[in-house]
Amino acid sequence: MTQTVLIVGATGMLGRRIAHHLVRSPQARVRLLVRDPHGKKEVLDPLAAKGAEVVAGDLSDAASLDRATRGVDVIVSAVQGGPEVIVEGQVRLAEIGKRNAVRRILPSDYALDLFKATPGEHTMFDMRAQADARIAETGLEQVNVLQGGFMELFMPGKGAIDLEAGTVSFFGDGHRPVEVTSVEDTARMVARAALDRALAAGKFAFAGDRVSFRQAGEIVARQSGRPIRPVSLGSEADLRALMAQADPHQQVMLAYLLYMTNGQTALTGLQNDRYGDLKLQGFADFVARQGERS
Ligand SMILES: NC(=O)c1ccc[n+]([C@@H]2O[C@H](COP(=O)([O-])OP(=O)(O)OC[C@H]3O[C@@H](n4cnc5c(N)ncnc54)[C@H](OP(=O)(O)O)[C@@H]3O)[C@@H](O)[C@H]2O)c1
């Protein structure tokens, strides 16, 4: 049986990959809600060529959400933004979707277990938890996709690993494993989950790998042939002290590090094998493939 899936955020980094996989599924009719249907042609044209219906809309515009959610079974949100998008926009989308008999929504979570965060410590997690609590009040069923950090963010130059300096930096002892998944595998899993009527509502956690900062450094060192030395930037208490003085943007970055350092939002109950034919890539393999591409 085919289902109609509305993707919001399909022009984004993750959303475009989710859309790419959904338009290839014979079980999906795909509709994309985009702010500018004539922009980002390099993303939208190939999706439209595969049969996706592109509709104009904005999470701030209730009438556009009403039009976009008619006849929809499942909404996949991959939006990014501030509270007006993540909280008010997604709640508006869920309320209107519920009125139009949408069955389920996958909100834009895609993180470590944000529901275990201490309120007030992590703005991005707080917004999502707040949005999801309000979406639950609408009565619309939700599946919360939790895949940990994107592997891409552990590659050299993205923060922790500096190939030039030959270092991998972290707080704490660097031994705590963190759940990581590639963007591509996340998108594949989301596309499958969106169409999976038997998937239970609530958290849907999976991870391509569990790697510590030290292990990530060792893997990149082996792959690049360059030495990478572990460097601790301080204790969890030092990290918290830095957060207290940081500007809001830095605070968000440090909050991600905090939960990777103390493991508070670690994923449990992984459902990696739910789709037998979909094997998630491990970090070493991911790094090797990135090396082949560059
Ligand atoms: N776990 C991790 O390591 C990790 C890393 C990165 C991202 N993420 C998560 O993945 C999700 C997607 O992030 P991303 O980096 O792919 O986002 P992104 O590239 O910034 O894309 C955001 C999308 O949201 C759309 N959008 C924003 N405001 C909108 C509005 N008012 N109405 C309709 N659409 C709107 C944008 O449309 P336009 O094209 O019109 O701007 C765009 O398609 C987020 O939840 C993010 O936190 C997780």
mmCIF file with all atom_site columns, N, CA, C and O and ligand atoms in Angstrom, residues 8-15 33-36 40 57-60 78-81 85-86 108-112 124 128 147-150 153 256, ligand 1:
data_model
loop_
_atom_site.group_PDB
_atom_site.id
_atom_site.type_symbol
_atom_site.label_atom_id
_atom_site.label_alt_id
_atom_site.label_comp_id
_atom_site.label_asym_id
_atom_site.label_entity_id
_atom_site.label_seq_id
_atom_site.pdbx_PDB_ins_code
_atom_site.Cartn_x
_atom_site.Cartn_y
_atom_site.Cartn_z
_atom_site.occupancy
_atom_site.B_iso_or_equiv
_atom_site.pdbx_formal_charge
_atom_site.auth_seq_id
_atom_site.auth_comp_id
_atom_site.auth_asym_id
_atom_site.auth_atom_id
_atom_site.pdbx_PDB_model_num
ATOM   1   N N   . VAL A 1 8   ? 9.275  18.159 5.153  1.00 0.00 ? 8   VAL A N   1
ATOM   2   C CA  . VAL A 1 8   ? 9.505  19.589 5.394  1.00 0.00 ? 8   VAL A CA  1
ATOM   3   C C   . VAL A 1 8   ? 10.990 19.731 5.727  1.00 0.00 ? 8   VAL A C   1
ATOM   4   O O   . VAL A 1 8   ? 11.491 19.035 6.615  1.00 0.00 ? 8   VAL A O   1
ATOM   5   N N   . GLY A 1 9   ? 11.674 20.594 4.978  1.00 0.00 ? 9   GLY A N   1
ATOM   6   C CA  . GLY A 1 9   ? 13.122 20.713 5.163  1.00 0.00 ? 9   GLY A CA  1
ATOM   7   C C   . GLY A 1 9   ? 13.883 19.922 4.109  1.00 0.00 ? 9   GLY A C   1
ATOM   8   O O   . GLY A 1 9   ? 15.062 19.612 4.287  1.00 0.00 ? 9   GLY A O   1
ATOM   9   N N   . ALA A 1 10  ? 13.214 19.621 2.987  1.00 0.00 ? 10  ALA A N   1
ATOM   10  C CA  . ALA A 1 10  ? 13.828 18.775 1.950  1.00 0.00 ? 10  ALA A CA  1
ATOM   11  C C   . ALA A 1 10  ? 14.958 19.466 1.199  1.00 0.00 ? 10  ALA A C   1
ATOM   12  O O   . ALA A 1 10  ? 15.689 18.814 0.446  1.00 0.00 ? 10  ALA A O   1
ATOM   13  N N   . THR A 1 11  ? 15.107 20.772 1.366  1.00 0.00 ? 11  THR A N   1
ATOM   14  C CA  . THR A 1 11  ? 16.234 21.441 0.715  1.00 0.00 ? 11  THR A CA  1
ATOM   15  C C   . THR A 1 11  ? 17.461 21.464 1.623  1.00 0.00 ? 11  THR A C   1
ATOM   16  O O   . THR A 1 11  ? 18.522 21.939 1.226  1.00 0.00 ? 11  THR A O   1
ATOM   17  N N   . GLY A 1 12  ? 17.320 20.938 2.842  1.00 0.00 ? 12  GLY A N   1
ATOM   18  C CA  . GLY A 1 12  ? 18.417 20.978 3.805  1.00 0.00 ? 12  GLY A CA  1
ATOM   19  C C   . GLY A 1 12  ? 19.402 19.830 3.631  1.00 0.00 ? 12  GLY A C   1
ATOM   20  O O   . GLY A 1 12  ? 19.199 18.923 2.809  1.00 0.00 ? 12  GLY A O   1
ATOM   21  N N   . MET A 1 13  ? 20.445 19.866 4.429  1.00 0.00 ? 13  MET A N   1
ATOM   22  C CA  . MET A 1 13  ? 21.532 18.882 4.339  1.00 0.00 ? 13  MET A CA  1
ATOM   23  C C   . MET A 1 13  ? 21.011 17.456 4.565  1.00 0.00 ? 13  MET A C   1
ATOM   24  O O   . MET A 1 13  ? 21.274 16.560 3.777  1.00 0.00 ? 13  MET A O   1
ATOM   25  N N   . LEU A 1 14  ? 20.259 17.231 5.624  1.00 0.00 ? 14  LEU A N   1
ATOM   26  C CA  . LEU A 1 14  ? 19.716 15.899 5.897  1.00 0.00 ? 14  LEU A CA  1
ATOM   27  C C   . LEU A 1 14  ? 18.446 15.644 5.092  1.00 0.00 ? 14  LEU A C   1
ATOM   28  O O   . LEU A 1 14  ? 18.271 14.566 4.505  1.00 0.00 ? 14  LEU A O   1
ATOM   29  N N   . GLY A 1 15  ? 17.559 16.651 5.048  1.00 0.00 ? 15  GLY A N   1
ATOM   30  C CA  . GLY A 1 15  ? 16.261 16.474 4.402  1.00 0.00 ? 15  GLY A CA  1
ATOM   31  C C   . GLY A 1 15  ? 16.370 16.066 2.941  1.00 0.00 ? 15  GLY A C   1
ATOM   32  O O   . GLY A 1 15  ? 15.599 15.244 2.452  1.00 0.00 ? 15  GLY A O   1
ATOM   33  N N   . LEU A 1 33  ? 7.352  20.281 1.092  1.00 0.00 ? 33  LEU A N   1
ATOM   34  C CA  . LEU A 1 33  ? 6.953  21.654 1.421  1.00 0.00 ? 33  LEU A CA  1
ATOM   35  C C   . LEU A 1 33  ? 8.226  22.489 1.451  1.00 0.00 ? 33  LEU A C   1
ATOM   36  O O   . LEU A 1 33  ? 9.124  22.233 2.263  1.00 0.00 ? 33  LEU A O   1
ATOM   37  N N   . VAL A 1 34  ? 8.315  23.450 0.532  1.00 0.00 ? 34  VAL A N   1
ATOM   38  C CA  . VAL A 1 34  ? 9.536  24.269 0.465  1.00 0.00 ? 34  VAL A CA  1
ATOM   39  C C   . VAL A 1 34  ? 9.175  25.752 0.462  1.00 0.00 ? 34  VAL A C   1
ATOM   40  O O   . VAL A 1 34  ? 8.119  26.152 -0.035 1.00 0.00 ? 34  VAL A O   1
ATOM   41  N N   . ARG A 1 35  ? 10.100 26.540 1.028  1.00 0.00 ? 35  ARG A N   1
ATOM   42  C CA  . ARG A 1 35  ? 9.803  27.976 1.103  1.00 0.00 ? 35  ARG A CA  1
ATOM   43  C C   . ARG A 1 35  ? 9.883  28.621 -0.266 1.00 0.00 ? 35  ARG A C   1
ATOM   44  O O   . ARG A 1 35  ? 9.122  29.515 -0.574 1.00 0.00 ? 35  ARG A O   1
ATOM   45  N N   . ASP A 1 36  ? 10.823 28.156 -1.093 1.00 0.00 ? 36  ASP A N   1
ATOM   46  C CA  . ASP A 1 36  ? 10.958 28.732 -2.434 1.00 0.00 ? 36  ASP A CA  1
ATOM   47  C C   . ASP A 1 36  ? 11.005 27.603 -3.461 1.00 0.00 ? 36  ASP A C   1
ATOM   48  O O   . ASP A 1 36  ? 12.066 27.001 -3.692 1.00 0.00 ? 36  ASP A O   1
ATOM   49  N N   . LYS A 1 40  ? 16.997 26.498 -5.152 1.00 0.00 ? 40  LYS A N   1
ATOM   50  C CA  . LYS A 1 40  ? 17.709 25.225 -4.966 1.00 0.00 ? 40  LYS A CA  1
ATOM   51  C C   . LYS A 1 40  ? 17.327 24.175 -6.030 1.00 0.00 ? 40  LYS A C   1
ATOM   52  O O   . LYS A 1 40  ? 16.929 23.053 -5.731 1.00 0.00 ? 40  LYS A O   1
ATOM   53  N N   . GLY A 1 57  ? 5.403  26.659 0.785  1.00 0.00 ? 57  GLY A N   1
ATOM   54  C CA  . GLY A 1 57  ? 4.863  26.822 2.127  1.00 0.00 ? 57  GLY A CA  1
ATOM   55  C C   . GLY A 1 57  ? 5.934  27.201 3.108  1.00 0.00 ? 57  GLY A C   1
ATOM   56  O O   . GLY A 1 57  ? 7.128  27.214 2.779  1.00 0.00 ? 57  GLY A O   1
ATOM   57  N N   . ASP A 1 58  ? 5.488  27.512 4.312  1.00 0.00 ? 58  ASP A N   1
ATOM   58  C CA  . ASP A 1 58  ? 6.406  27.947 5.370  1.00 0.00 ? 58  ASP A CA  1
ATOM   59  C C   . ASP A 1 58  ? 5.779  27.529 6.687  1.00 0.00 ? 58  ASP A C   1
ATOM   60  O O   . ASP A 1 58  ? 4.547  27.618 6.839  1.00 0.00 ? 58  ASP A O   1
ATOM   61  N N   . LEU A 1 59  ? 6.606  27.118 7.614  1.00 0.00 ? 59  LEU A N   1
ATOM   62  C CA  . LEU A 1 59  ? 6.070  26.689 8.913  1.00 0.00 ? 59  LEU A CA  1
ATOM   63  C C   . LEU A 1 59  ? 5.360  27.832 9.643  1.00 0.00 ? 59  LEU A C   1
ATOM   64  O O   . LEU A 1 59  ? 4.591  27.591 10.565 1.00 0.00 ? 59  LEU A O   1
ATOM   65  N N   . SER A 1 60  ? 5.629  29.056 9.229  1.00 0.00 ? 60  SER A N   1
ATOM   66  C CA  . SER A 1 60  ? 4.970  30.192 9.879  1.00 0.00 ? 60  SER A CA  1
ATOM   67  C C   . SER A 1 60  ? 3.614  30.506 9.232  1.00 0.00 ? 60  SER A C   1
ATOM   68  O O   . SER A 1 60  ? 2.888  31.363 9.713  1.00 0.00 ? 60  SER A O   1
ATOM   69  N N   . ALA A 1 78  ? 12.658 17.774 8.760  1.00 0.00 ? 78  ALA A N   1
ATOM   70  C CA  . ALA A 1 78  ? 14.124 17.847 8.895  1.00 0.00 ? 78  ALA A CA  1
ATOM   71  C C   . ALA A 1 78  ? 14.519 19.311 8.873  1.00 0.00 ? 78  ALA A C   1
ATOM   72  O O   . ALA A 1 78  ? 15.493 19.700 8.241  1.00 0.00 ? 78  ALA A O   1
ATOM   73  N N   . VAL A 1 79  ? 13.715 20.130 9.559  1.00 0.00 ? 79  VAL A N   1
ATOM   74  C CA  . VAL A 1 79  ? 13.985 21.567 9.565  1.00 0.00 ? 79  VAL A CA  1
ATOM   75  C C   . VAL A 1 79  ? 15.051 21.895 10.603 1.00 0.00 ? 79  VAL A C   1
ATOM   76  O O   . VAL A 1 79  ? 15.337 21.119 11.514 1.00 0.00 ? 79  VAL A O   1
ATOM   77  N N   . GLN A 1 80  ? 15.603 23.054 10.446 1.00 0.00 ? 80  GLN A N   1
ATOM   78  C CA  . GLN A 1 80  ? 16.577 23.567 11.412 1.00 0.00 ? 80  GLN A CA  1
ATOM   79  C C   . GLN A 1 80  ? 16.245 25.032 11.630 1.00 0.00 ? 80  GLN A C   1
ATOM   80  O O   . GLN A 1 80  ? 15.749 25.689 10.713 1.00 0.00 ? 80  GLN A O   1
ATOM   81  N N   . GLY A 1 81  ? 16.494 25.514 12.817 1.00 0.00 ? 81  GLY A N   1
ATOM   82  C CA  . GLY A 1 81  ? 16.217 26.922 13.085 1.00 0.00 ? 81  GLY A CA  1
ATOM   83  C C   . GLY A 1 81  ? 16.062 27.187 14.558 1.00 0.00 ? 81  GLY A C   1
ATOM   84  O O   . GLY A 1 81  ? 16.401 26.332 15.390 1.00 0.00 ? 81  GLY A O   1
ATOM   85  N N   . VAL A 1 85  ? 10.887 28.071 14.521 1.00 0.00 ? 85  VAL A N   1
ATOM   86  C CA  . VAL A 1 85  ? 10.828 26.963 13.553 1.00 0.00 ? 85  VAL A CA  1
ATOM   87  C C   . VAL A 1 85  ? 10.657 25.632 14.303 1.00 0.00 ? 85  VAL A C   1
ATOM   88  O O   . VAL A 1 85  ? 9.707  24.890 14.070 1.00 0.00 ? 85  VAL A O   1
ATOM   89  N N   . ILE A 1 86  ? 11.592 25.355 15.198 1.00 0.00 ? 86  ILE A N   1
ATOM   90  C CA  . ILE A 1 86  ? 11.632 24.030 15.854 1.00 0.00 ? 86  ILE A CA  1
ATOM   91  C C   . ILE A 1 86  ? 10.433 23.832 16.785 1.00 0.00 ? 86  ILE A C   1
ATOM   92  O O   . ILE A 1 86  ? 9.845  22.745 16.817 1.00 0.00 ? 86  ILE A O   1
ATOM   93  N N   . SER A 1 108 ? 11.944 16.908 13.802 1.00 0.00 ? 108 SER A N   1
ATOM   94  C CA  . SER A 1 108 ? 13.360 17.114 13.491 1.00 0.00 ? 108 SER A CA  1
ATOM   95  C C   . SER A 1 108 ? 14.195 16.964 14.765 1.00 0.00 ? 108 SER A C   1
ATOM   96  O O   . SER A 1 108 ? 14.672 17.943 15.321 1.00 0.00 ? 108 SER A O   1
ATOM   97  N N   . ASP A 1 109 ? 14.390 15.710 15.201 1.00 0.00 ? 109 ASP A N   1
ATOM   98  C CA  . ASP A 1 109 ? 15.168 15.425 16.414 1.00 0.00 ? 109 ASP A CA  1
ATOM   99  C C   . ASP A 1 109 ? 16.608 15.072 16.034 1.00 0.00 ? 109 ASP A C   1
ATOM   100 O O   . ASP A 1 109 ? 17.516 15.850 16.254 1.00 0.00 ? 109 ASP A O   1
ATOM   101 N N   . TYR A 1 110 ? 16.829 13.845 15.504 1.00 0.00 ? 110 TYR A N   1
ATOM   102 C CA  . TYR A 1 110 ? 18.113 13.439 14.905 1.00 0.00 ? 110 TYR A CA  1
ATOM   103 C C   . TYR A 1 110 ? 19.328 13.794 15.766 1.00 0.00 ? 110 TYR A C   1
ATOM   104 O O   . TYR A 1 110 ? 20.195 14.586 15.361 1.00 0.00 ? 110 TYR A O   1
ATOM   105 N N   . ALA A 1 111 ? 19.396 13.188 16.929 1.00 0.00 ? 111 ALA A N   1
ATOM   106 C CA  . ALA A 1 111 ? 20.430 13.592 17.888 1.00 0.00 ? 111 ALA A CA  1
ATOM   107 C C   . ALA A 1 111 ? 20.765 12.422 18.812 1.00 0.00 ? 111 ALA A C   1
ATOM   108 O O   . ALA A 1 111 ? 20.307 11.293 18.610 1.00 0.00 ? 111 ALA A O   1
ATOM   109 N N   . LEU A 1 112 ? 21.571 12.707 19.828 1.00 0.00 ? 112 LEU A N   1
ATOM   110 C CA  . LEU A 1 112 ? 21.685 11.803 20.971 1.00 0.00 ? 112 LEU A CA  1
ATOM   111 C C   . LEU A 1 112 ? 20.331 11.817 21.679 1.00 0.00 ? 112 LEU A C   1
ATOM   112 O O   . LEU A 1 112 ? 19.399 12.484 21.230 1.00 0.00 ? 112 LEU A O   1
ATOM   113 N N   . MET A 1 124 ? 19.472 23.432 22.058 1.00 0.00 ? 124 MET A N   1
ATOM   114 C CA  . MET A 1 124 ? 18.947 22.694 20.899 1.00 0.00 ? 124 MET A CA  1
ATOM   115 C C   . MET A 1 124 ? 18.112 21.496 21.354 1.00 0.00 ? 124 MET A C   1
ATOM   116 O O   . MET A 1 124 ? 17.082 21.191 20.761 1.00 0.00 ? 124 MET A O   1
ATOM   117 N N   . ARG A 1 128 ? 13.796 20.912 21.108 1.00 0.00 ? 128 ARG A N   1
ATOM   118 C CA  . ARG A 1 128 ? 13.194 19.715 20.525 1.00 0.00 ? 128 ARG A CA  1
ATOM   119 C C   . ARG A 1 128 ? 12.310 18.985 21.532 1.00 0.00 ? 128 ARG A C   1
ATOM   120 O O   . ARG A 1 128 ? 11.224 18.518 21.198 1.00 0.00 ? 128 ARG A O   1
ATOM   121 N N   . GLN A 1 147 ? 19.947 9.117  16.329 1.00 0.00 ? 147 GLN A N   1
ATOM   122 C CA  . GLN A 1 147 ? 21.052 8.373  15.701 1.00 0.00 ? 147 GLN A CA  1
ATOM   123 C C   . GLN A 1 147 ? 22.413 8.814  16.222 1.00 0.00 ? 147 GLN A C   1
ATOM   124 O O   . GLN A 1 147 ? 23.435 8.424  15.701 1.00 0.00 ? 147 GLN A O   1
ATOM   125 N N   . GLY A 1 148 ? 22.404 9.654  17.275 1.00 0.00 ? 148 GLY A N   1
ATOM   126 C CA  . GLY A 1 148 ? 23.679 10.137 17.815 1.00 0.00 ? 148 GLY A CA  1
ATOM   127 C C   . GLY A 1 148 ? 24.233 11.276 16.986 1.00 0.00 ? 148 GLY A C   1
ATOM   128 O O   . GLY A 1 148 ? 23.491 11.995 16.322 1.00 0.00 ? 148 GLY A O   1
ATOM   129 N N   . GLY A 1 149 ? 25.563 11.428 17.023 1.00 0.00 ? 149 GLY A N   1
ATOM   130 C CA  . GLY A 1 149 ? 26.200 12.484 16.227 1.00 0.00 ? 149 GLY A CA  1
ATOM   131 C C   . GLY A 1 149 ? 26.419 12.002 14.805 1.00 0.00 ? 149 GLY A C   1
ATOM   132 O O   . GLY A 1 149 ? 26.532 10.795 14.562 1.00 0.00 ? 149 GLY A O   1
ATOM   133 N N   . PHE A 1 150 ? 26.465 12.932 13.865 1.00 0.00 ? 150 PHE A N   1
ATOM   134 C CA  . PHE A 1 150 ? 26.802 12.528 12.503 1.00 0.00 ? 150 PHE A CA  1
ATOM   135 C C   . PHE A 1 150 ? 28.307 12.248 12.414 1.00 0.00 ? 150 PHE A C   1
ATOM   136 O O   . PHE A 1 150 ? 29.122 13.041 12.905 1.00 0.00 ? 150 PHE A O   1
ATOM   137 N N   . LEU A 1 153 ? 30.881 14.864 11.443 1.00 0.00 ? 153 LEU A N   1
ATOM   138 C CA  . LEU A 1 153 ? 31.383 15.872 12.383 1.00 0.00 ? 153 LEU A CA  1
ATOM   139 C C   . LEU A 1 153 ? 32.628 15.403 13.128 1.00 0.00 ? 153 LEU A C   1
ATOM   140 O O   . LEU A 1 153 ? 33.249 16.185 13.850 1.00 0.00 ? 153 LEU A O   1
ATOM   141 N N   . TYR A 1 256 ? 26.879 20.213 23.339 1.00 0.00 ? 256 TYR A N   1
ATOM   142 C CA  . TYR A 1 256 ? 27.028 18.926 22.636 1.00 0.00 ? 256 TYR A CA  1
ATOM   143 C C   . TYR A 1 256 ? 28.210 18.162 23.227 1.00 0.00 ? 256 TYR A C   1
ATOM   144 O O   . TYR A 1 256 ? 28.131 16.961 23.496 1.00 0.00 ? 256 TYR A O   1
HETATM 145 N N1  . LIG B 2 .   ? 23.186 14.727 15.330 1.00 0.00 ? 1   LIG B N1  1
HETATM 146 C C1  . LIG B 2 .   ? 23.951 15.503 14.598 1.00 0.00 ? 1   LIG B C1  1
HETATM 147 O O1  . LIG B 2 .   ? 25.195 15.387 14.596 1.00 0.00 ? 1   LIG B O1  1
HETATM 148 C C2  . LIG B 2 .   ? 23.318 16.535 13.704 1.00 0.00 ? 1   LIG B C2  1
HETATM 149 C C3  . LIG B 2 .   ? 24.124 17.352 12.903 1.00 0.00 ? 1   LIG B C3  1
HETATM 150 C C4  . LIG B 2 .   ? 23.530 18.261 12.031 1.00 0.00 ? 1   LIG B C4  1
HETATM 151 C C5  . LIG B 2 .   ? 22.127 18.379 12.010 1.00 0.00 ? 1   LIG B C5  1
HETATM 152 N N2  . LIG B 2 .   ? 21.377 17.596 12.844 1.00 0.00 ? 1   LIG B N2  1
HETATM 153 C C6  . LIG B 2 .   ? 19.903 17.736 12.874 1.00 0.00 ? 1   LIG B C6  1
HETATM 154 O O2  . LIG B 2 .   ? 19.337 17.402 11.622 1.00 0.00 ? 1   LIG B O2  1
HETATM 155 C C7  . LIG B 2 .   ? 18.188 18.236 11.377 1.00 0.00 ? 1   LIG B C7  1
HETATM 156 C C8  . LIG B 2 .   ? 18.334 18.912 10.016 1.00 0.00 ? 1   LIG B C8  1
HETATM 157 O O3  . LIG B 2 .   ? 19.495 19.728 10.062 1.00 0.00 ? 1   LIG B O3  1
HETATM 158 P P1  . LIG B 2 .   ? 20.227 20.204 8.717  1.00 0.00 ? 1   LIG B P1  1
HETATM 159 O O4  . LIG B 2 .   ? 21.619 20.566 9.090  1.00 0.00 ? 1   LIG B O4  1
HETATM 160 O O5  . LIG B 2 .   ? 19.967 19.215 7.620  1.00 0.00 ? 1   LIG B O5  1
HETATM 161 O O6  . LIG B 2 .   ? 19.421 21.549 8.411  1.00 0.00 ? 1   LIG B O6  1
HETATM 162 P P2  . LIG B 2 .   ? 19.681 22.600 7.222  1.00 0.00 ? 1   LIG B P2  1
HETATM 163 O O7  . LIG B 2 .   ? 20.628 22.072 6.204  1.00 0.00 ? 1   LIG B O7  1
HETATM 164 O O8  . LIG B 2 .   ? 19.969 23.917 7.856  1.00 0.00 ? 1   LIG B O8  1
HETATM 165 O O9  . LIG B 2 .   ? 18.234 22.660 6.524  1.00 0.00 ? 1   LIG B O9  1
HETATM 166 C C9  . LIG B 2 .   ? 17.158 23.184 7.209  1.00 0.00 ? 1   LIG B C9  1
HETATM 167 C C10 . LIG B 2 .   ? 15.907 23.022 6.374  1.00 0.00 ? 1   LIG B C10 1
HETATM 168 O O10 . LIG B 2 .   ? 14.799 23.587 7.091  1.00 0.00 ? 1   LIG B O10 1
HETATM 169 C C11 . LIG B 2 .   ? 14.075 24.412 6.185  1.00 0.00 ? 1   LIG B C11 1
HETATM 170 N N3  . LIG B 2 .   ? 13.359 25.454 6.933  1.00 0.00 ? 1   LIG B N3  1
HETATM 171 C C12 . LIG B 2 .   ? 13.880 26.300 7.848  1.00 0.00 ? 1   LIG B C12 1
HETATM 172 N N4  . LIG B 2 .   ? 12.915 27.122 8.296  1.00 0.00 ? 1   LIG B N4  1
HETATM 173 C C13 . LIG B 2 .   ? 11.765 26.773 7.673  1.00 0.00 ? 1   LIG B C13 1
HETATM 174 C C14 . LIG B 2 .   ? 10.422 27.260 7.709  1.00 0.00 ? 1   LIG B C14 1
HETATM 175 N N5  . LIG B 2 .   ? 10.075 28.295 8.474  1.00 0.00 ? 1   LIG B N5  1
HETATM 176 N N6  . LIG B 2 .   ? 9.496  26.660 6.935  1.00 0.00 ? 1   LIG B N6  1
HETATM 177 C C15 . LIG B 2 .   ? 9.847  25.622 6.141  1.00 0.00 ? 1   LIG B C15 1
HETATM 178 N N7  . LIG B 2 .   ? 11.094 25.115 6.047  1.00 0.00 ? 1   LIG B N7  1
HETATM 179 C C16 . LIG B 2 .   ? 12.039 25.704 6.809  1.00 0.00 ? 1   LIG B C16 1
HETATM 180 C C17 . LIG B 2 .   ? 15.145 24.977 5.257  1.00 0.00 ? 1   LIG B C17 1
HETATM 181 O O11 . LIG B 2 .   ? 14.554 25.486 4.084  1.00 0.00 ? 1   LIG B O11 1
HETATM 182 P P3  . LIG B 2 .   ? 15.283 26.599 3.146  1.00 0.00 ? 1   LIG B P3  1
HETATM 183 O O12 . LIG B 2 .   ? 16.057 25.812 2.115  1.00 0.00 ? 1   LIG B O12 1
HETATM 184 O O13 . LIG B 2 .   ? 14.165 27.376 2.584  1.00 0.00 ? 1   LIG B O13 1
HETATM 185 O O14 . LIG B 2 .   ? 16.191 27.409 4.025  1.00 0.00 ? 1   LIG B O14 1
HETATM 186 C C18 . LIG B 2 .   ? 15.962 23.720 5.007  1.00 0.00 ? 1   LIG B C18 1
HETATM 187 O O15 . LIG B 2 .   ? 15.336 22.896 4.047  1.00 0.00 ? 1   LIG B O15 1
HETATM 188 C C19 . LIG B 2 .   ? 18.103 19.207 12.565 1.00 0.00 ? 1   LIG B C19 1
HETATM 189 O O16 . LIG B 2 .   ? 17.221 18.717 13.538 1.00 0.00 ? 1   LIG B O16 1
HETATM 190 C C20 . LIG B 2 .   ? 19.518 19.188 13.111 1.00 0.00 ? 1   LIG B C20 1
HETATM 191 O O17 . LIG B 2 .   ? 19.609 19.509 14.491 1.00 0.00 ? 1   LIG B O17 1
HETATM 192 C C21 . LIG B 2 .   ? 21.936 16.676 13.671 1.00 0.00 ? 1   LIG B C21 1
#
